[in-house]
Short mmCIF file of C-alpha atoms in Angstrom, two decimals:
data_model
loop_
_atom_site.label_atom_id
_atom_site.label_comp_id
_atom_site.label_asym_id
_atom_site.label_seq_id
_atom_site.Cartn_x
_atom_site.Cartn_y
_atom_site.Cartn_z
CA UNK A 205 32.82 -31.77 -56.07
CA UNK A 206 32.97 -28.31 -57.80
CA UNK A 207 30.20 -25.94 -56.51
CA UNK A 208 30.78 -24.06 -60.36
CA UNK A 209 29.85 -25.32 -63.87
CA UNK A 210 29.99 -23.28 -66.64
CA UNK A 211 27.50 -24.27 -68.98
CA UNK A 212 26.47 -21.02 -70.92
CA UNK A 213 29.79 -18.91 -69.30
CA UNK A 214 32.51 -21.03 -70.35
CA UNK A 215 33.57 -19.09 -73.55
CA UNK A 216 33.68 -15.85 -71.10
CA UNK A 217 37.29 -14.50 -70.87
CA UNK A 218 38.46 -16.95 -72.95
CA UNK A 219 37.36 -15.72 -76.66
CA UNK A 220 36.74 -13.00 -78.49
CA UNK A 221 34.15 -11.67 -77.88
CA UNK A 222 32.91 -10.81 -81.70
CA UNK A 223 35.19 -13.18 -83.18
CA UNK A 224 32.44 -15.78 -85.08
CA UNK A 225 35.74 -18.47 -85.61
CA UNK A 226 36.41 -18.65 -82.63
CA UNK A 227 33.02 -19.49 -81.33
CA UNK A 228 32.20 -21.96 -83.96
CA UNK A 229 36.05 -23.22 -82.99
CA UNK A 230 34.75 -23.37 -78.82
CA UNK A 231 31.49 -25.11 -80.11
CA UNK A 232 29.06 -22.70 -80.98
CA UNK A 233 26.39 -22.08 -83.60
CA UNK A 234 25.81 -25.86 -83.65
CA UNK A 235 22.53 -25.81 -81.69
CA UNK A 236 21.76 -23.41 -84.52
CA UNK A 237 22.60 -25.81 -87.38
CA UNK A 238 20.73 -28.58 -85.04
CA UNK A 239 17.55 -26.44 -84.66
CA UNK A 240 17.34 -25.96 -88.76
CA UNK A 241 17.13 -29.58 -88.39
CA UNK A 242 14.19 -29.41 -86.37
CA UNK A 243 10.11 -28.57 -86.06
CA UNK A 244 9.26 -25.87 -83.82
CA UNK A 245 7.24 -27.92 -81.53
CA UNK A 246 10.00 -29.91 -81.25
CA UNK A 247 12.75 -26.98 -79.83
CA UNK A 248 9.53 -26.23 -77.97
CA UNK A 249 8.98 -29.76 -76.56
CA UNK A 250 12.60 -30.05 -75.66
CA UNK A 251 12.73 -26.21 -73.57
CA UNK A 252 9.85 -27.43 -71.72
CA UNK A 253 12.23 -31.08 -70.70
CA UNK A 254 14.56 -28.90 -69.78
CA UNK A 255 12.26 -26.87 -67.20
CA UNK A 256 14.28 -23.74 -68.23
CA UNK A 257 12.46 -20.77 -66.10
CA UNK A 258 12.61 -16.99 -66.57
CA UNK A 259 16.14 -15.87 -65.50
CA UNK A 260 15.50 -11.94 -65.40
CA UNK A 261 13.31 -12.32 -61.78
CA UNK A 262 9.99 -13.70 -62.68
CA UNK A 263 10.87 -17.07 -63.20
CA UNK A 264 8.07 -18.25 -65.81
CA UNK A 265 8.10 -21.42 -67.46
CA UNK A 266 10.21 -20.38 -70.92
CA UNK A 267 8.87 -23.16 -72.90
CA UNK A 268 4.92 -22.35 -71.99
CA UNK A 269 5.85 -18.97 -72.92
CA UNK A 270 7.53 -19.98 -76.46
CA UNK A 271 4.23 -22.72 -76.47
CA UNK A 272 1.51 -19.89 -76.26
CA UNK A 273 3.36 -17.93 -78.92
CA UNK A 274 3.50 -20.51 -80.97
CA UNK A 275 -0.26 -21.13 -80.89
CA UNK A 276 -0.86 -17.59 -81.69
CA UNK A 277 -1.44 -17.35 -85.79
CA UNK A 278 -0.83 -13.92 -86.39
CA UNK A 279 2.46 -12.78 -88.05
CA UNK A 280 4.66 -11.13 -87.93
CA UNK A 281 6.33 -11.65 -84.39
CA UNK A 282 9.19 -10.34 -82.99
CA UNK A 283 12.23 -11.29 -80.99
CA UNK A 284 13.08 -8.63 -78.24
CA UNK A 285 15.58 -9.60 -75.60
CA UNK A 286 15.42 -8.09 -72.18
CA UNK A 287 19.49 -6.66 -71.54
CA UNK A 288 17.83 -3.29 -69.25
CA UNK A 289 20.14 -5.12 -65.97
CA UNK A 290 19.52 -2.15 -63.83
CA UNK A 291 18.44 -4.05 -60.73
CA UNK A 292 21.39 -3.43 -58.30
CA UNK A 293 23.32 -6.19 -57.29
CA UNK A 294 23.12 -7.78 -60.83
CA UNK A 295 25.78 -7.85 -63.37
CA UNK A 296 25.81 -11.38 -65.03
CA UNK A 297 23.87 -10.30 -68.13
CA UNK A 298 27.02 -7.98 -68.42
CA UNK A 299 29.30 -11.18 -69.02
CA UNK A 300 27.55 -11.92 -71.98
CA UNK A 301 26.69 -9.41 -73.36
CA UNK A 302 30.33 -8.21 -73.40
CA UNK A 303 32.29 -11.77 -73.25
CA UNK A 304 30.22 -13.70 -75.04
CA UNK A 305 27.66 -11.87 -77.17
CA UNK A 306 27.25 -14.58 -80.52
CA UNK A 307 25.96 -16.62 -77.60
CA UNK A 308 22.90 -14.46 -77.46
CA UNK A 309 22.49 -14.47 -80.53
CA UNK A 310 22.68 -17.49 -81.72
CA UNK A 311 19.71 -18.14 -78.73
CA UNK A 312 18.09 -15.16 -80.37
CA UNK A 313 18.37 -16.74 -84.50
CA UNK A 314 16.75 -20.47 -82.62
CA UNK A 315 14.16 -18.47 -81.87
CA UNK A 316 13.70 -16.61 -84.70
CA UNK A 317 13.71 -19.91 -86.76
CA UNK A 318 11.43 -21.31 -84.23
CA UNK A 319 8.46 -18.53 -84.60
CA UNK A 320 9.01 -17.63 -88.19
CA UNK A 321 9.98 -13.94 -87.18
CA UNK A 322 12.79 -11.98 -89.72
CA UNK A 323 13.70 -9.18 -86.19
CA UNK A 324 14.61 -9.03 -83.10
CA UNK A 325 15.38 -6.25 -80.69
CA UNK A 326 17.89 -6.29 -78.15
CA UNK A 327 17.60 -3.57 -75.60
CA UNK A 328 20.74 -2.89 -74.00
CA UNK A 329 20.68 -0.76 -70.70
CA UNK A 330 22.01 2.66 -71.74
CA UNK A 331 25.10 2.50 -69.39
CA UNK A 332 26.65 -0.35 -70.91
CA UNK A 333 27.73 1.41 -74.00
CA UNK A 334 30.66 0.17 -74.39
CA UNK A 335 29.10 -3.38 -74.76
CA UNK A 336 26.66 -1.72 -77.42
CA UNK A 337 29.56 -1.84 -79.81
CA UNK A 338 31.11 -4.98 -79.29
CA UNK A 339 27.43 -6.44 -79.67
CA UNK A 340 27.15 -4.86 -82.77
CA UNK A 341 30.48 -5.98 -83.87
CA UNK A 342 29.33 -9.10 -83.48
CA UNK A 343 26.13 -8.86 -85.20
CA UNK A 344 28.24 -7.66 -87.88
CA UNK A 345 30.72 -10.46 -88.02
CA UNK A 346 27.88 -13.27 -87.86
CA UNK A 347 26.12 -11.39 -91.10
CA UNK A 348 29.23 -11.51 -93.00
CA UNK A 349 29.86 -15.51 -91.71
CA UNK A 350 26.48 -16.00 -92.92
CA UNK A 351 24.75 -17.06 -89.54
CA UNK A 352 22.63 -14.06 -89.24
CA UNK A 353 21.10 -11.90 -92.18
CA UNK A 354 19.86 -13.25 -95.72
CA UNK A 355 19.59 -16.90 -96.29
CA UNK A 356 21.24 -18.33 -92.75
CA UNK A 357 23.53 -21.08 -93.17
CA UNK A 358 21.60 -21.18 -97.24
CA UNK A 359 18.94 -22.82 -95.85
CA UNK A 360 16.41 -19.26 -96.84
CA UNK A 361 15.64 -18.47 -93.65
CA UNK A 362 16.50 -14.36 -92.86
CA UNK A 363 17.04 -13.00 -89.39
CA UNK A 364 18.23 -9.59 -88.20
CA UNK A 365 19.24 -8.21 -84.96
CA UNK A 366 18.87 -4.67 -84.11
CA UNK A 367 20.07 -3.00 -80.94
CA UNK A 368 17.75 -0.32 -78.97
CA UNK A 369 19.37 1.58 -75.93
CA UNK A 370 17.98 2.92 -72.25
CA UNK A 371 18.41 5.90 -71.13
CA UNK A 372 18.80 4.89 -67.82
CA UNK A 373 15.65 3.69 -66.43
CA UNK A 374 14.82 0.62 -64.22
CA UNK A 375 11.46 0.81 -64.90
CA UNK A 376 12.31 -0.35 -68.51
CA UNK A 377 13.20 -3.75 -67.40
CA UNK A 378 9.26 -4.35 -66.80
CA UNK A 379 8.78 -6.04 -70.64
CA UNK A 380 5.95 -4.32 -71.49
CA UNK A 381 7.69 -0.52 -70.29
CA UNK A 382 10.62 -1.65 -72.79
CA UNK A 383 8.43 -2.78 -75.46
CA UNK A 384 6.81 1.17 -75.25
CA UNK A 385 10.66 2.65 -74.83
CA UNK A 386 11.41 0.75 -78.51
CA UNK A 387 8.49 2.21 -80.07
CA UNK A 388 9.69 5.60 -78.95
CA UNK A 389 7.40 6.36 -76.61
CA UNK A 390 7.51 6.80 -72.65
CA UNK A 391 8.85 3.99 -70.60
CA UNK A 392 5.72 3.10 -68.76
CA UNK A 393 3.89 0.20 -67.94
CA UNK A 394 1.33 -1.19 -70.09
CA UNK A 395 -1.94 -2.04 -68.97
CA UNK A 396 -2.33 -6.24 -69.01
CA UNK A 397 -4.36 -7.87 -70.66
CA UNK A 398 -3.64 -7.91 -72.98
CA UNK A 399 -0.57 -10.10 -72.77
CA UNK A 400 2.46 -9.57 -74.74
CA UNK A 401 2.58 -12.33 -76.68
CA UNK A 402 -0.76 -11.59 -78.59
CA UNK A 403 0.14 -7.65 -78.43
CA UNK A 404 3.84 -6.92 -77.97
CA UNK A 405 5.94 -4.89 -80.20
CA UNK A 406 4.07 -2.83 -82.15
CA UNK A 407 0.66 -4.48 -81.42
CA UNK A 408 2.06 -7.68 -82.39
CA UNK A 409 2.92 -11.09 -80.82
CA UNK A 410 5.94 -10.87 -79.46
CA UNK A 411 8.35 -13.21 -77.43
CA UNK A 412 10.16 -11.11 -74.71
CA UNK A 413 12.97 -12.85 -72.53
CA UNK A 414 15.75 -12.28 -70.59
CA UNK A 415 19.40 -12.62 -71.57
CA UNK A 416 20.54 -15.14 -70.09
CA UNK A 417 17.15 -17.22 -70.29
CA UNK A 418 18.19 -16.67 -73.74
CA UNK A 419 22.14 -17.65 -73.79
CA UNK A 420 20.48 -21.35 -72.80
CA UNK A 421 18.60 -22.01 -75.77
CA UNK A 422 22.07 -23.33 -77.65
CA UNK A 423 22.93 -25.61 -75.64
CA UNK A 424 18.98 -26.89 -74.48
CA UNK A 425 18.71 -27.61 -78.24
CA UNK A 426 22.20 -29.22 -78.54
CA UNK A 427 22.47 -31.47 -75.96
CA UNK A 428 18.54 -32.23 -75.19
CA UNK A 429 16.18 -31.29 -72.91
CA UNK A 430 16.59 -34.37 -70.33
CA UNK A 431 20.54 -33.27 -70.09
CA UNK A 432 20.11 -29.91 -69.58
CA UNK A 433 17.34 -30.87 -66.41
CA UNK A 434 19.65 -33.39 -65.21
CA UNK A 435 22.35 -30.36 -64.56
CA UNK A 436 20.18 -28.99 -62.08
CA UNK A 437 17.06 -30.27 -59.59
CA UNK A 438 14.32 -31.86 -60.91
CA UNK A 439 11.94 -28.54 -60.57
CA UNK A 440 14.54 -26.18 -61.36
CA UNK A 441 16.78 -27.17 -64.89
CA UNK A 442 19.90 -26.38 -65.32
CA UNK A 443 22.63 -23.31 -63.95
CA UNK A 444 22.36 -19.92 -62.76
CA UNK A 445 24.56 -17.50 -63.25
CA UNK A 446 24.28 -15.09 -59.46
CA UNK A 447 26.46 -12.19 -58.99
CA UNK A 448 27.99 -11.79 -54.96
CA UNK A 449 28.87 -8.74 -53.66
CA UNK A 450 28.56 -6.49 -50.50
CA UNK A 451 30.65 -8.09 -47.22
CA UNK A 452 31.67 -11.08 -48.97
CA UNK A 453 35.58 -12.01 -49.70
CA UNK A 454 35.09 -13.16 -53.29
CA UNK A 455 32.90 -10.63 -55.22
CA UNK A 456 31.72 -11.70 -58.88
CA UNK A 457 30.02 -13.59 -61.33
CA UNK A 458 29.14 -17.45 -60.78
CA UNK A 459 27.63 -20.25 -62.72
CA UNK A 460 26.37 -22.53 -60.06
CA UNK A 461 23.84 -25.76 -60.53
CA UNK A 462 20.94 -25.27 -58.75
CA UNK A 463 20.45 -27.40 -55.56
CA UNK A 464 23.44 -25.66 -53.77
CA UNK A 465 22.80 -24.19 -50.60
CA UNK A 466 23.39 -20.61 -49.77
CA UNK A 467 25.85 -21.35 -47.37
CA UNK A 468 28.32 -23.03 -50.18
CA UNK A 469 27.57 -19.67 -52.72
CA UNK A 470 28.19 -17.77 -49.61
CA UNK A 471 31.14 -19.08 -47.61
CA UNK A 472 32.88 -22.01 -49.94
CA UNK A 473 35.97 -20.67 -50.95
CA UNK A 474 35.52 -21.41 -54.66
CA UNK A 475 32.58 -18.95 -54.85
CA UNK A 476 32.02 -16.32 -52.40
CA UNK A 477 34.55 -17.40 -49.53
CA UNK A 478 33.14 -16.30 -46.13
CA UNK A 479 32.62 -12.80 -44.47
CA UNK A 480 36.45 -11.11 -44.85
CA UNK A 481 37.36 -9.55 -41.29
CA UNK A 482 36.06 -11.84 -39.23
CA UNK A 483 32.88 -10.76 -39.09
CA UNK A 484 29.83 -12.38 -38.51
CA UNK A 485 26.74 -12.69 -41.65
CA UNK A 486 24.02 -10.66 -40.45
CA UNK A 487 21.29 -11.15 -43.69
CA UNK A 488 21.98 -11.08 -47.64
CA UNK A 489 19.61 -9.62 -50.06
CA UNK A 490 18.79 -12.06 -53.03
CA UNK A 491 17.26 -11.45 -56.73
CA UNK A 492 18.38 -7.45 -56.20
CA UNK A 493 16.32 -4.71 -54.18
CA UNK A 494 13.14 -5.58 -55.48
CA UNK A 495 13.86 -9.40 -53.71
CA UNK A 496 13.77 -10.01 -50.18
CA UNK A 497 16.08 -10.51 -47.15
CA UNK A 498 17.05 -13.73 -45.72
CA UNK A 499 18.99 -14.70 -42.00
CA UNK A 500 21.94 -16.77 -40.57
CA UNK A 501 18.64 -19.27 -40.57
CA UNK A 502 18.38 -19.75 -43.55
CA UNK A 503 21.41 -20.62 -44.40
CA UNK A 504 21.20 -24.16 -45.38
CA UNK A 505 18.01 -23.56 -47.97
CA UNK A 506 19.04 -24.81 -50.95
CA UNK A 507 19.61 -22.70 -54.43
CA UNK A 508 16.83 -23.44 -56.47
CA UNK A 509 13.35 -22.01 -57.35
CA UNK A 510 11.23 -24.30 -55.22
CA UNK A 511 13.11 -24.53 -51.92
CA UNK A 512 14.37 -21.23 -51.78
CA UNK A 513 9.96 -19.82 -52.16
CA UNK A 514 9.21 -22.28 -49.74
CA UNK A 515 11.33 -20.73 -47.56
CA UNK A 516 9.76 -17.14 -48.06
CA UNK A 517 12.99 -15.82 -50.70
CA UNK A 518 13.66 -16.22 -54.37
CA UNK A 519 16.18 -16.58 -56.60
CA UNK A 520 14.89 -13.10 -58.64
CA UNK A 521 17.71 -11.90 -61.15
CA UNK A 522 20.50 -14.26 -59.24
CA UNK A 523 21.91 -11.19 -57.01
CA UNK A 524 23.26 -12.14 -53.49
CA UNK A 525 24.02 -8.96 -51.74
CA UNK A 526 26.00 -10.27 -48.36
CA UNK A 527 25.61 -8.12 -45.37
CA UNK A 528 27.91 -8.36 -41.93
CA UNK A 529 27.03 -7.25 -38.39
CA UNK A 530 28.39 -3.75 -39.19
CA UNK A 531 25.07 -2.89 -41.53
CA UNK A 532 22.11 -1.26 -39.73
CA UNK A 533 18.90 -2.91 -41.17
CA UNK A 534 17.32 0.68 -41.08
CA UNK A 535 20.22 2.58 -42.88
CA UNK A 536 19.93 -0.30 -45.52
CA UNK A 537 16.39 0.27 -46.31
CA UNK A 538 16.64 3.78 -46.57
CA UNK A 539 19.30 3.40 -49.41
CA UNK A 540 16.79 0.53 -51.14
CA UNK A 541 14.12 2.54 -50.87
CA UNK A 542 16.27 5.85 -52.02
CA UNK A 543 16.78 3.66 -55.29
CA UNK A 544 12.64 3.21 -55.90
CA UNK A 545 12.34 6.37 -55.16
CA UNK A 546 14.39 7.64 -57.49
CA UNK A 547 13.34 5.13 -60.47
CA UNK A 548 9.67 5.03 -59.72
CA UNK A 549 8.25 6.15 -63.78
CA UNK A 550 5.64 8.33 -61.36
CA UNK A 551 2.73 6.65 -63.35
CA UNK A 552 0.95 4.89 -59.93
CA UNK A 553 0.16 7.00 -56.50
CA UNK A 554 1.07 3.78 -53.99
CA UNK A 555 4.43 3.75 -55.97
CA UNK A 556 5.00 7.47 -56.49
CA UNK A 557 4.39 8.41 -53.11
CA UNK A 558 4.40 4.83 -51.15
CA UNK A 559 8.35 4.92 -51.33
CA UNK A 560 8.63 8.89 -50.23
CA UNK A 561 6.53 8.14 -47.16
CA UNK A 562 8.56 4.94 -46.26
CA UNK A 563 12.00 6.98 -46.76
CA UNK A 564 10.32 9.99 -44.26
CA UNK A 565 9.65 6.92 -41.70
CA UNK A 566 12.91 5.32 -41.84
CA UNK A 567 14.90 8.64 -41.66
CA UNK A 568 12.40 8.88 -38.30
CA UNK A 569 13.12 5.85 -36.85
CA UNK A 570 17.36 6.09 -37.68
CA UNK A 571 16.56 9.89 -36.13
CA UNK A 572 15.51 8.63 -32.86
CA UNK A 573 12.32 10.44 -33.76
CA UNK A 574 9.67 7.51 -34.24
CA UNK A 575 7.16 6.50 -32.23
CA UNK A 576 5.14 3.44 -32.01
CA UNK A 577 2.37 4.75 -34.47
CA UNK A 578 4.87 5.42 -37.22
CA UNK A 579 5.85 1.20 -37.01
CA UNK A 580 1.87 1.05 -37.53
CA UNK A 581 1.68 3.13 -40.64
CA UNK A 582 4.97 1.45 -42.09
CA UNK A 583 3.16 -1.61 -42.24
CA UNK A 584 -0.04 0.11 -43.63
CA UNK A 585 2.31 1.52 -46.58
CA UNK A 586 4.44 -1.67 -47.27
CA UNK A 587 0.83 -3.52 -47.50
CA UNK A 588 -0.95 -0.57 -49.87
CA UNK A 589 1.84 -0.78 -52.03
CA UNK A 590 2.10 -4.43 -52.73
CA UNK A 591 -1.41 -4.75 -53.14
CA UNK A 592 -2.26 -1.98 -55.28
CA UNK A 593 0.92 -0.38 -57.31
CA UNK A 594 0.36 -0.77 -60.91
CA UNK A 595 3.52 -2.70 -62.09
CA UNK A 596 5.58 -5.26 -60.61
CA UNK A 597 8.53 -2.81 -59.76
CA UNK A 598 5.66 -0.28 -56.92
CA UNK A 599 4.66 -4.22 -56.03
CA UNK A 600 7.85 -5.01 -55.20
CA UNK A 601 9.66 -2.01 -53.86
CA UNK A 602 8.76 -3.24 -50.34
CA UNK A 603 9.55 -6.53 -50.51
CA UNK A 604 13.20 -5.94 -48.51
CA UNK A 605 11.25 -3.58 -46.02
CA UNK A 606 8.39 -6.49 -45.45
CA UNK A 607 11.23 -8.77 -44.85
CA UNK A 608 13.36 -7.55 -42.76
CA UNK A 609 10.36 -6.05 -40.66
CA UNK A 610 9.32 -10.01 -39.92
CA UNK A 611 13.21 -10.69 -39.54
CA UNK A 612 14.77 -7.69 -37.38
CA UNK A 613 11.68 -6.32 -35.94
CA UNK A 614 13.66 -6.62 -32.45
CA UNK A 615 15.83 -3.83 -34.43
CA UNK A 616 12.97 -1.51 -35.64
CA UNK A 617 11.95 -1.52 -31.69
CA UNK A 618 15.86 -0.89 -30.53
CA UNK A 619 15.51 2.12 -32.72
CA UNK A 620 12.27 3.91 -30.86
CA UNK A 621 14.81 3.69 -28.10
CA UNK A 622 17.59 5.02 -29.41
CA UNK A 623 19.43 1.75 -30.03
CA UNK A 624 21.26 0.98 -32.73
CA UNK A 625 22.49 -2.59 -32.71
CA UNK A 626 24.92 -1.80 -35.31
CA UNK A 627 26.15 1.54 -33.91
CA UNK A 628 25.47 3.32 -37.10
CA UNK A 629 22.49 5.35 -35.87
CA UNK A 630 22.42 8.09 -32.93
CA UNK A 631 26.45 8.44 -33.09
CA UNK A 632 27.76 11.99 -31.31
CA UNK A 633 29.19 12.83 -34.99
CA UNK A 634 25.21 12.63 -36.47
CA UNK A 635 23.23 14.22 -33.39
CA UNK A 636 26.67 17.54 -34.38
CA UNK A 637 27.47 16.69 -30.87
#
């Protein structure tokens, strides 16, 4: 039985990318045409069959979400699609975006129809500008096939897409930090409540989802809410698109049901395909570096929302970051916490200077220059942090850390001894010996 089924990635690599005949030719725009077809609360009832969660990391319920904005009778609303992907270890929103954009927005037109709302925003991480204009070309394209703009399909209803850009900052991918980088101003934050669906884009509801929680809206609408569940587990509907990489043979992009275990998406040679060299799995990093670290253990935990939380790890943005027995758990989590470090927006002191005081630690302990009281205050930080950072990015930045402490503390102990399991730390060339 194939471990892969393309659901929402089968037109990648195989279309063009802006080309609207060839999409309606592979099957596209007719959950569209279905939807006009359609009452709101019934696309709504049929998201919530299809227990469709949040596929950028939080994982919320998207029909509750598209329920609650529903309820809310102020107009207008707005659209805005979440394509920031600057979590490391994630790249499957780039496969749409760039393979199979009128995917997107066709999701992002249901929606539209669904809530009444004539714009939506797509904001497209600043690096991938390349994807910016094949987007656009496709924007273009479905205007002038009459699936996006004035009057869609002549049935009076007008939608437009407009793209916004990054600049490079992760802390945009927090909704409510995008929805302030659209309006112009800083990339920070927002103070909740309220929520973002009463006061969103420009003080007004506003639906904000991921990309690829958005590519599934087509076919939920097409083929039923019961179908799309029965694709996955009963608590988790559906595929997931997770990117592997680090010490794993077959690096890439996936679309996997949920219910497989990690040991298929990590060693089944139609998806990742093992640990190349001969080496031995010491931990992978799942949902990006904001998600924590699992073991060998844990192996057999199956892919899906429920099982893998019950088990202390999550399926986040659908990154697996593989690891072999070459990695040193403390010259890891000094490059993590570089990365928070360097994207922190500065607004919050645990996050601000929580992640410089775990770096000085961690360059102590891979020094040989640690003591026993420095183990103490590491755990002080990673718990001051999660508790008390202002956003979910300072609340998560020591997620990995917190992890691996309960996982490899054996190694954080090595290391007040000068032992380095992995012979990365204390070598003659670093002590300029």
């Amino acid at each position: 039985m194939s471990k892969i089924n393309k659901l929402i990635s089968r037109n990648c690599g195989v279309i063009q990318p802006d080309s609207v005949e060839d999409y309606v030719q592979a099957g596209g725009y007719e959950g569209l045409k279905k939807a006009f077809t359609m009452k709101p609360e019934e696309i709504i009832g049929e998201i919530k069959k299809a227990k469709l969660l949040g596929r950028g990391g939080a994982a919320y319920p998207a029909g509750s979400k598209w329920e609650q904005l529903l309820e809310i009778s102020e107009s207008p609303k707005y659209i805005v699609i979440n394509a920031d992907e600057g979590e490391p270890g994630t790249f499957k929103d780039k496969i749409l975006l760039g393979q199979d954009p009128l995917r997107v927005i066709e999701g992002m037109t249901i929606a539209g129809y669904v809530f009444n709302s004539h714009d939506g925003y797509i904001y497209i991480r600043g690096e991938y500008r390349a994807i910016q204009k094949v987007f656009q070309s496709a924007i273009d394209n479905a205007v002038k096939a009459g699936y996006l703009g004035q009057s869609i399909n002549g049935t009076g209803f007008q939608f437009n897409i407009h793209i916004m850009t990054g600049a490079g900052a992760y802390v945009c991918g927090e909704n409510s930090a995008l929805l302030n980088s659209i309006e112009g101003k800083a990339g920070r934050p927002r103070i909740k409540p309220p929520h973002l669906a009463e006061v969103g884009l420009f003080l007004l509801p506003t639906l904000v989802n991921n990309v690829e929680s958005i590519a599934n809206i087509p076919t939920i609408v097409l083929e039923g809410g019961d179908k799309y569940l029965s694709y996955g587990t009963k608590d988790s509907g559906g595929t997931k698109l997770i990117c592997l990489s680090g010490n794993v043979a077959n690096r890439g992009v996936y679309e996997i049901p949920f219910g497989v275990s990690l040991r298929e998406a990590i060693y089944d040679p139609e998806l990742g395909g093992g640990i190349p060299n001969g080496k031995k799995l010491k931990f992978f990093h799942l949902g990006g570096q904001s998600g924590p670290i699992g073991s060998e253990a844990q192996l057999d935990t199956l892919y899906c929302y429920k099982a893998l939380r019950n088990a202390g790890l999550s399926v986040g943005s659908g990154a697996v970051v593989v690891m072999d027995e070459d990695v040193c758990v403390i010259d890891y989590l000094k490059g993590v916490t570089e990365f928070f470090i360097h994207e922190s927006c500065g607004k919050c002191t645990p996050c601000r200077e929580g992640n410089k005081q775990i770096y000085a630690i961690l360059s102590k302990i891979s020094a040989g220059e640690a003591k026993k009281d420095d183990l103490t205050v590491l755990k002080r930080l990673i718990d001051t942090m999660t508790n008390a950072s202002f956003c979910g990015l300072g609340q998560s930045a020591a997620v990995a850390l917190n992890t691996c402490w309960k996982l490899f503390k054996a190694e954080f102990e090595d290391h007040l001894d000068r032992k380095c399991p992995a012979q990365v730390c204390f070598t003659e060339q670093e002590r300029g010996e």
